[in-house]
PDB file of C-alpha atoms and ligand atoms in Angstrom:
ATOM      1  CA  MET A  13      63.244 199.242  10.862  1.00 70.00           C
ATOM      2  CA  PRO A  14      64.092 201.578   7.934  1.00 78.00           C
ATOM      3  CA  ALA A  15      63.416 205.275   8.434  1.00 87.00           C
ATOM      4  CA  PRO A  16      60.125 206.606   7.047  1.00 94.00           C
ATOM      5  CA  LEU A  17      59.934 209.656   4.784  1.00 94.00           C
ATOM      6  CA  PRO A  18      58.120 212.524   6.540  1.00 92.00           C
ATOM      7  CA  LEU A  19      55.865 213.784   3.723  1.00 93.00           C
ATOM      8  CA  ALA A  20      53.922 216.387   5.712  1.00 93.00           C
ATOM      9  CA  PRO A  21      53.183 216.981   9.390  1.00 94.00           C
ATOM     10  CA  GLY A  22      51.712 213.698  10.633  1.00 96.00           C
ATOM     11  CA  VAL A  23      52.336 211.799   7.376  1.00 97.00           C
ATOM     12  CA  LEU A  24      55.008 209.089   7.305  1.00 97.00           C
ATOM     13  CA  LEU A  25      55.744 206.935   4.237  1.00 98.00           C
ATOM     14  CA  TRP A  26      57.724 203.732   4.406  1.00 98.00           C
ATOM     15  CA  LYS A  27      58.573 202.878   0.780  1.00 98.00           C
ATOM     16  CA  GLY A  28      58.858 199.137   0.361  1.00 98.00           C
ATOM     17  CA  TRP A  29      58.137 198.326   4.021  1.00 98.00           C
ATOM     18  CA  LEU A  30      57.085 194.860   2.830  1.00 98.00           C
ATOM     19  CA  ASP A  31      59.522 193.015   0.594  1.00 98.00           C
ATOM     20  CA  ARG A  32      58.118 190.652  -2.046  1.00 98.00           C
ATOM     21  CA  ALA A  33      57.985 187.667   0.317  1.00 98.00           C
ATOM     22  CA  ALA A  34      56.191 189.722   2.970  1.00 98.00           C
ATOM     23  CA  GLN A  35      53.756 191.073   0.352  1.00 98.00           C
ATOM     24  CA  GLU A  36      52.970 187.491  -0.692  1.00 98.00           C
ATOM     25  CA  ALA A  37      52.419 186.497   2.936  1.00 98.00           C
ATOM     26  CA  VAL A  38      50.012 189.402   3.587  1.00 99.00           C
ATOM     27  CA  LEU A  39      48.253 188.752   0.264  1.00 98.00           C
ATOM     28  CA  GLY A  40      47.753 185.107   1.235  1.00 98.00           C
ATOM     29  CA  ASP A  41      46.133 186.228   4.476  1.00 99.00           C
ATOM     30  CA  VAL A  42      43.958 188.739   2.575  1.00 98.00           C
ATOM     31  CA  MET A  43      42.829 185.920   0.234  1.00 98.00           C
ATOM     32  CA  GLY A  44      41.634 184.099   3.339  1.00 98.00           C
ATOM     33  CA  VAL A  45      39.687 187.195   4.376  1.00 99.00           C
ATOM     34  CA  LEU A  46      38.146 187.408   0.877  1.00 98.00           C
ATOM     35  CA  ALA A  47      37.087 183.755   1.043  1.00 98.00           C
ATOM     36  CA  ALA A  48      35.262 184.359   4.347  1.00 98.00           C
ATOM     37  CA  ALA A  49      33.966 187.845   3.469  1.00 99.00           C
ATOM     38  CA  PRO A  50      33.656 188.317  -0.311  1.00 98.00           C
ATOM     39  CA  LEU A  51      34.100 191.723  -1.897  1.00 98.00           C
ATOM     40  CA  PHE A  52      30.851 193.693  -2.084  1.00 98.00           C
ATOM     41  CA  MET A  53      29.910 196.693  -4.226  1.00 98.00           C
ATOM     42  CA  PRO A  54      29.474 199.766  -2.043  1.00 98.00           C
ATOM     43  CA  ARG A  55      26.950 202.381  -3.143  1.00 98.00           C
ATOM     44  CA  MET A  56      26.928 206.131  -2.625  1.00 97.00           C
ATOM     45  CA  PRO A  57      24.626 207.489   0.055  1.00 96.00           C
ATOM     46  CA  ARG A  58      21.322 208.931  -1.291  1.00 96.00           C
ATOM     47  CA  THR A  59      21.959 208.277  -5.001  1.00 97.00           C
ATOM     48  CA  ALA A  60      22.851 204.567  -4.627  1.00 97.00           C
ATOM     49  CA  ASP A  61      25.347 204.983  -7.470  1.00 98.00           C
ATOM     50  CA  PRO A  62      27.902 202.179  -7.321  1.00 98.00           C
ATOM     51  CA  MET A  63      31.437 203.044  -6.291  1.00 98.00           C
ATOM     52  CA  SER A  64      34.178 201.773  -8.583  1.00 98.00           C
ATOM     53  CA  VAL A  65      36.130 200.253  -5.693  1.00 98.00           C
ATOM     54  CA  ARG A  66      35.020 196.840  -4.344  1.00 98.00           C
ATOM     55  CA  MET A  67      35.324 196.376  -0.585  1.00 98.00           C
ATOM     56  CA  THR A  68      35.310 194.036   2.326  1.00 99.00           C
ATOM     57  CA  ASN A  69      36.610 194.184   5.899  1.00 99.00           C
ATOM     58  CA  CYS A  70      38.238 192.216   8.663  1.00 99.00           C
ATOM     59  CA  GLY A  71      38.451 192.945  12.359  1.00 98.00           C
ATOM     60  CA  ASP A  72      35.731 193.750  14.899  1.00 98.00           C
ATOM     61  CA  LEU A  73      34.175 196.515  12.807  1.00 98.00           C
ATOM     62  CA  GLY A  74      33.830 197.075   9.082  1.00 98.00           C
ATOM     63  CA  TRP A  75      33.175 200.256   7.117  1.00 98.00           C
ATOM     64  CA  ILE A  76      30.309 200.085   4.651  1.00 98.00           C
ATOM     65  CA  SER A  77      28.460 202.508   2.410  1.00 98.00           C
ATOM     66  CA  ASP A  78      24.971 202.108   0.985  1.00 97.00           C
ATOM     67  CA  VAL A  79      21.978 204.271   0.133  1.00 97.00           C
ATOM     68  CA  ALA A  80      21.386 204.882   3.861  1.00 96.00           C
ATOM     69  CA  GLY A  81      24.857 206.320   4.403  1.00 96.00           C
ATOM     70  CA  TYR A  82      28.348 205.529   5.656  1.00 96.00           C
ATOM     71  CA  ARG A  83      28.805 203.540   8.848  1.00 97.00           C
ATOM     72  CA  TYR A  84      30.737 200.916  10.743  1.00 98.00           C
ATOM     73  CA  GLN A  85      29.043 197.624  11.527  1.00 98.00           C
ATOM     74  CA  ARG A  86      29.996 194.212  12.873  1.00 98.00           C
ATOM     75  CA  THR A  87      28.619 192.176   9.969  1.00 98.00           C
ATOM     76  CA  HIS A  88      29.048 191.779   6.202  1.00 98.00           C
ATOM     77  CA  PRO A  89      26.198 193.580   4.386  1.00 98.00           C
ATOM     78  CA  VAL A  90      25.453 190.619   2.066  1.00 98.00           C
ATOM     79  CA  SER A  91      26.149 187.490   4.134  1.00 98.00           C
ATOM     80  CA  GLY A  92      25.189 188.983   7.508  1.00 98.00           C
ATOM     81  CA  LYS A  93      28.163 187.164   9.050  1.00 98.00           C
ATOM     82  CA  ALA A  94      30.666 188.734  11.444  1.00 98.00           C
ATOM     83  CA  TRP A  95      33.817 190.008   9.736  1.00 98.00           C
ATOM     84  CA  PRO A  96      36.755 187.562   9.853  1.00 98.00           C
ATOM     85  CA  PRO A  97      39.528 188.406  12.310  1.00 98.00           C
ATOM     86  CA  MET A  98      42.359 190.698  11.304  1.00 98.00           C
ATOM     87  CA  PRO A  99      45.326 188.571  10.226  1.00 98.00           C
ATOM     88  CA  ARG A 100      48.376 188.679  12.518  1.00 98.00           C
ATOM     89  CA  SER A 101      50.505 189.794   9.570  1.00 98.00           C
ATOM     90  CA  VAL A 102      48.340 192.912   9.274  1.00 98.00           C
ATOM     91  CA  LEU A 103      48.227 193.608  13.028  1.00 98.00           C
ATOM     92  CA  ALA A 104      52.028 193.382  13.064  1.00 98.00           C
ATOM     93  CA  ILE A 105      52.308 196.231  10.551  1.00 98.00           C
ATOM     94  CA  TRP A 106      50.150 198.463  12.804  1.00 98.00           C
ATOM     95  CA  ASP A 107      52.268 197.519  15.822  1.00 98.00           C
ATOM     96  CA  GLU A 108      55.458 198.438  13.994  1.00 97.00           C
ATOM     97  CA  THR A 109      54.316 201.721  12.429  1.00 97.00           C
ATOM     98  CA  ALA A 110      51.339 203.299  14.227  1.00 97.00           C
ATOM     99  CA  ALA A 111      53.021 204.246  17.523  1.00 96.00           C
ATOM    100  CA  TYR A 112      49.618 203.907  19.208  1.00 96.00           C
ATOM    101  CA  PRO A 113      48.901 201.868  22.354  1.00 94.00           C
ATOM    102  CA  CYS A 114      45.698 200.132  21.177  1.00 95.00           C
ATOM    103  CA  PRO A 115      45.159 197.723  18.293  1.00 97.00           C
ATOM    104  CA  PRO A 116      43.106 198.700  15.219  1.00 98.00           C
ATOM    105  CA  GLU A 117      39.385 197.843  15.319  1.00 98.00           C
ATOM    106  CA  ALA A 118      38.703 197.933  11.588  1.00 98.00           C
ATOM    107  CA  CYS A 119      40.617 196.896   8.491  1.00 98.00           C
ATOM    108  CA  LEU A 120      38.934 198.018   5.279  1.00 98.00           C
ATOM    109  CA  VAL A 121      40.047 196.040   2.218  1.00 99.00           C
ATOM    110  CA  ASN A 122      39.667 198.096  -0.964  1.00 98.00           C
ATOM    111  CA  PHE A 123      40.087 196.375  -4.349  1.00 98.00           C
ATOM    112  CA  TYR A 124      40.756 198.569  -7.386  1.00 99.00           C
ATOM    113  CA  ASP A 125      40.600 197.175 -10.894  1.00 98.00           C
ATOM    114  CA  SER A 126      42.470 199.142 -13.564  1.00 98.00           C
ATOM    115  CA  THR A 127      39.603 201.647 -13.984  1.00 98.00           C
ATOM    116  CA  ALA A 128      38.682 202.195 -10.329  1.00 98.00           C
ATOM    117  CA  ARG A 129      39.376 205.410  -8.470  1.00 98.00           C
ATOM    118  CA  MET A 130      38.427 207.107  -5.232  1.00 98.00           C
ATOM    119  CA  GLY A 131      37.483 210.777  -5.153  1.00 97.00           C
ATOM    120  CA  LEU A 132      39.023 213.258  -2.743  1.00 97.00           C
ATOM    121  CA  HIS A 133      37.436 212.870   0.701  1.00 96.00           C
ATOM    122  CA  GLN A 134      38.080 212.982   4.438  1.00 95.00           C
ATOM    123  CA  ASP A 135      37.730 209.954   6.734  1.00 95.00           C
ATOM    124  CA  ARG A 136      35.366 211.187   9.441  1.00 92.00           C
ATOM    125  CA  ASP A 137      33.111 208.283  10.383  1.00 93.00           C
ATOM    126  CA  GLU A 138      35.308 207.407  13.363  1.00 93.00           C
ATOM    127  CA  PHE A 139      35.091 208.636  16.947  1.00 89.00           C
ATOM    128  CA  ASP A 140      38.774 208.375  17.827  1.00 88.00           C
ATOM    129  CA  PHE A 141      40.667 211.083  15.947  1.00 90.00           C
ATOM    130  CA  ASN A 142      43.709 210.645  18.183  1.00 93.00           C
ATOM    131  CA  ALA A 143      44.548 207.282  16.635  1.00 96.00           C
ATOM    132  CA  PRO A 144      46.419 207.296  13.332  1.00 97.00           C
ATOM    133  CA  ILE A 145      45.314 205.571  10.140  1.00 97.00           C
ATOM    134  CA  VAL A 146      47.671 203.024   8.589  1.00 98.00           C
ATOM    135  CA  SER A 147      47.449 202.254   4.847  1.00 98.00           C
ATOM    136  CA  ILE A 148      49.112 199.226   3.206  1.00 98.00           C
ATOM    137  CA  SER A 149      49.378 199.010  -0.602  1.00 99.00           C
ATOM    138  CA  LEU A 150      49.524 195.689  -2.480  1.00 99.00           C
ATOM    139  CA  GLY A 151      49.570 194.991  -6.218  1.00 99.00           C
ATOM    140  CA  ASP A 152      49.475 197.612  -8.953  1.00 99.00           C
ATOM    141  CA  GLY A 153      50.758 201.085  -8.165  1.00 98.00           C
ATOM    142  CA  CYS A 154      48.481 204.099  -7.968  1.00 98.00           C
ATOM    143  CA  LYS A 155      48.525 207.872  -8.137  1.00 98.00           C
ATOM    144  CA  PHE A 156      47.563 208.943  -4.616  1.00 98.00           C
ATOM    145  CA  ARG A 157      46.488 212.546  -4.003  1.00 98.00           C
ATOM    146  CA  MET A 158      46.597 214.317  -0.681  1.00 97.00           C
ATOM    147  CA  GLY A 159      45.517 217.819   0.237  1.00 96.00           C
ATOM    148  CA  GLY A 160      45.076 219.794   3.401  1.00 94.00           C
ATOM    149  CA  THR A 161      42.243 219.749   5.877  1.00 92.00           C
ATOM    150  CA  ILE A 162      39.954 222.084   3.913  1.00 93.00           C
ATOM    151  CA  ARG A 163      38.189 221.171   0.685  1.00 92.00           C
ATOM    152  CA  GLY A 164      39.538 222.989  -2.343  1.00 92.00           C
ATOM    153  CA  GLY A 165      43.031 223.586  -0.958  1.00 94.00           C
ATOM    154  CA  ALA A 166      46.305 222.702  -2.650  1.00 96.00           C
ATOM    155  CA  THR A 167      47.006 219.009  -3.242  1.00 97.00           C
ATOM    156  CA  ARG A 168      50.074 216.952  -4.071  1.00 96.00           C
ATOM    157  CA  SER A 169      50.319 213.568  -5.729  1.00 97.00           C
ATOM    158  CA  LEU A 170      52.578 210.659  -5.109  1.00 97.00           C
ATOM    159  CA  ARG A 171      52.899 207.206  -6.517  1.00 98.00           C
ATOM    160  CA  LEU A 172      52.220 204.367  -4.106  1.00 98.00           C
ATOM    161  CA  GLU A 173      53.547 200.929  -4.883  1.00 98.00           C
ATOM    162  CA  SER A 174      53.143 197.397  -3.609  1.00 98.00           C
ATOM    163  CA  GLY A 175      54.643 197.067  -0.140  1.00 98.00           C
ATOM    164  CA  ASP A 176      54.436 200.751   0.770  1.00 98.00           C
ATOM    165  CA  VAL A 177      52.999 201.681   4.171  1.00 98.00           C
ATOM    166  CA  LEU A 178      51.622 205.157   4.941  1.00 98.00           C
ATOM    167  CA  VAL A 179      50.682 206.450   8.392  1.00 97.00           C
ATOM    168  CA  PHE A 180      48.465 209.510   8.891  1.00 97.00           C
ATOM    169  CA  GLY A 181      48.335 210.869  12.424  1.00 96.00           C
ATOM    170  CA  GLY A 182      47.845 214.141  14.235  1.00 94.00           C
ATOM    171  CA  ALA A 183      46.756 216.957  11.931  1.00 91.00           C
ATOM    172  CA  ALA A 184      47.016 214.640   8.911  1.00 95.00           C
ATOM    173  CA  ARG A 185      44.193 212.491  10.272  1.00 94.00           C
ATOM    174  CA  ARG A 186      41.725 215.021   8.818  1.00 95.00           C
ATOM    175  CA  MET A 187      43.519 215.425   5.503  1.00 96.00           C
ATOM    176  CA  TYR A 188      41.657 215.155   2.185  1.00 97.00           C
ATOM    177  CA  HIS A 189      42.936 212.243   0.084  1.00 97.00           C
ATOM    178  CA  GLY A 190      41.991 210.078  -2.870  1.00 98.00           C
ATOM    179  CA  VAL A 191      43.211 207.732  -5.583  1.00 98.00           C
ATOM    180  CA  ASP A 192      43.309 209.264  -9.083  1.00 98.00           C
ATOM    181  CA  ARG A 193      44.344 206.245 -11.100  1.00 98.00           C
ATOM    182  CA  ILE A 194      45.759 202.747 -11.067  1.00 98.00           C
ATOM    183  CA  PHE A 195      48.882 201.854 -13.046  1.00 98.00           C
ATOM    184  CA  ALA A 196      47.696 198.583 -14.594  1.00 98.00           C
ATOM    185  CA  GLY A 197      50.392 195.959 -14.969  1.00 98.00           C
ATOM    186  CA  SER A 198      52.882 197.731 -12.708  1.00 98.00           C
ATOM    187  CA  SER A 199      53.042 194.817 -10.239  1.00 98.00           C
ATOM    188  CA  SER A 200      52.909 191.058 -10.689  1.00 98.00           C
ATOM    189  CA  LEU A 201      51.743 190.413  -7.107  1.00 98.00           C
ATOM    190  CA  LEU A 202      48.035 189.933  -7.897  1.00 98.00           C
ATOM    191  CA  PRO A 203      47.712 187.185 -10.519  1.00 97.00           C
ATOM    192  CA  SER A 204      44.856 188.991 -12.320  1.00 97.00           C
ATOM    193  CA  GLY A 205      46.153 192.509 -11.670  1.00 98.00           C
ATOM    194  CA  GLY A 206      44.629 195.370  -9.740  1.00 98.00           C
ATOM    195  CA  ARG A 207      45.421 197.044  -6.441  1.00 99.00           C
ATOM    196  CA  ILE A 208      44.479 196.121  -2.891  1.00 99.00           C
ATOM    197  CA  ASN A 209      44.668 198.719  -0.135  1.00 98.00           C
ATOM    198  CA  LEU A 210      44.281 197.832   3.522  1.00 98.00           C
ATOM    199  CA  THR A 211      43.196 200.764   5.716  1.00 98.00           C
ATOM    200  CA  LEU A 212      43.568 200.132   9.453  1.00 98.00           C
ATOM    201  CA  ARG A 213      41.603 202.348  11.818  1.00 97.00           C
ATOM    202  CA  ARG A 214      40.416 202.757  15.333  1.00 97.00           C
ATOM    203  CA  VAL A 215      36.742 203.656  15.429  1.00 95.00           C
ATOM    204  CA  SER A 216      35.490 203.950  19.015  1.00 91.00           C
ATOM    205  CA  ALA A 217      36.083 207.016  21.129  1.00 85.00           C
ATOM    206  CA  ALA A 218      39.253 206.641  23.189  1.00 75.00           C
ATOM    207  CA  SER A 219      37.194 206.271  26.395  1.00 59.00           C
ATOM    208  CA  ASP A 220      35.342 203.315  24.817  1.00 54.00           C
ATOM    209  CA  HIS A 221      38.375 201.011  24.768  1.00 53.00           C
ATOM    210  CA  GLY A 222      37.098 197.524  25.450  1.00 48.00           C
ATOM    211  CA  SER A 223      33.465 198.447  24.863  1.00 43.00           C
ATOM    212  CA  SER A 224      31.391 195.723  23.254  1.00 41.00           C
ATOM    213  CA  GLY A 225      28.644 198.009  21.938  1.00 39.00           C
ATOM    214  CA  GLU A 226      28.051 199.059  18.353  1.00 40.00           C
ATOM    215  CA  SER A 227      30.002 202.092  17.243  1.00 39.00           C
ATOM    216  CA  GLN A 228      26.946 203.998  16.057  1.00 36.00           C
TER     217      GLN A 228
HETATM  218  C1  LIG B 309      44.834 210.210   4.867  1.00 88.07           C
HETATM  219  N1  LIG B 309      41.514 204.574   0.790  1.00 88.07           N
HETATM  220  O1  LIG B 309      39.353 203.788   2.203  1.00 88.07           O
HETATM  221  S1  LIG B 309      44.459 204.747   1.838  1.00 88.07           S
HETATM  222  C2  LIG B 309      39.651 204.985   2.258  1.00 88.07           C
HETATM  223  O2  LIG B 309      44.195 203.715  -1.254  1.00 88.07           O
HETATM  224  C3  LIG B 309      40.789 205.475   1.456  1.00 88.07           C
HETATM  225  O3  LIG B 309      42.286 202.780  -0.886  1.00 88.07           O
HETATM  226  C4  LIG B 309      42.574 204.946  -0.098  1.00 88.07           C
HETATM  227  O4  LIG B 309      41.004 206.641   1.409  1.00 88.07           O
HETATM  228  C5  LIG B 309      43.075 203.720  -0.786  1.00 88.07           C
HETATM  229  O5  LIG B 309      39.077 205.803   2.974  1.00 88.07           O
HETATM  230  C6  LIG B 309      43.661 205.652   0.581  1.00 88.07           C
HETATM  231  C7  LIG B 309      45.330 206.041   2.577  1.00 88.07           C
HETATM  232  C8  LIG B 309      44.563 206.868   3.519  1.00 88.07           C
HETATM  233  C9  LIG B 309      43.537 206.375   4.252  1.00 88.07           C
HETATM  234  C10 LIG B 309      42.942 207.166   5.190  1.00 88.07           C
HETATM  235  C11 LIG B 309      43.378 208.458   5.406  1.00 88.07           C
HETATM  236  C12 LIG B 309      44.980 208.130   3.699  1.00 88.07           C
HETATM  237  C13 LIG B 309      44.390 208.939   4.648  1.00 88.07           C
HETATM  238  C14 LIG B 309      42.809 209.292   6.391  1.00 88.07           C
HETATM  239  C15 LIG B 309      43.291 210.535   6.613  1.00 88.07           C
HETATM  240  C16 LIG B 309      44.285 211.009   5.841  1.00 88.07           C
HETATM  241 FE1  LIG B 310      39.922 207.647   2.981  1.00 88.07          FE
END
């Protein structure tokens, strides 16, 4: 296992963790997820403005956003079907990088076309802040921005590319982050271009391990 770059306390970056063959294998598994759970258009709470990123999920729980708010739920918001299982190829990346004793409960699949972006935000819809978040980048590169744990603080940018894996744990779990832009055409992995990000999370409170109830 190559050594990760420690970017900040709690932030580890493995550049090129997945080689091209491994990226193709994970992408194939993600295509299977997309066939079972098509991308949907999330909307902002209250305003119902569409987000530019298209989303779906795999795993026990999926993150969704609509006019009623942000939440985790067990079913796709359009089909009403349970999310497909998390592919083994994706679980393996968590096992190798997260250094956490429980598997992820949710894998959010974000699709960015060349114009999509994601504003600076914190991830705080989960109940287990002890577990890290693992992010896997596939396809076109992006300009990723990360700040501190207070809004309006200093930020730094880095370029993420296909095959990179980022882990945010400890203090970094509450870090502000976002995606400023996509570098269209920078990868040939996705036949029609764009970027896919997989975000693996635990959701339930640590004492809920094995619970079968809804998260909220
Ligand atoms: C740092 N997605 O879905 S992944 C998101 O590239 C999200 O699609 C971005 O932010 C994307 O919520 C960034 C990297 C990431 C994810 C969660 C984090 C970084 C994080 C949580 C805390 C700190
Ligand atoms: Fe986020």
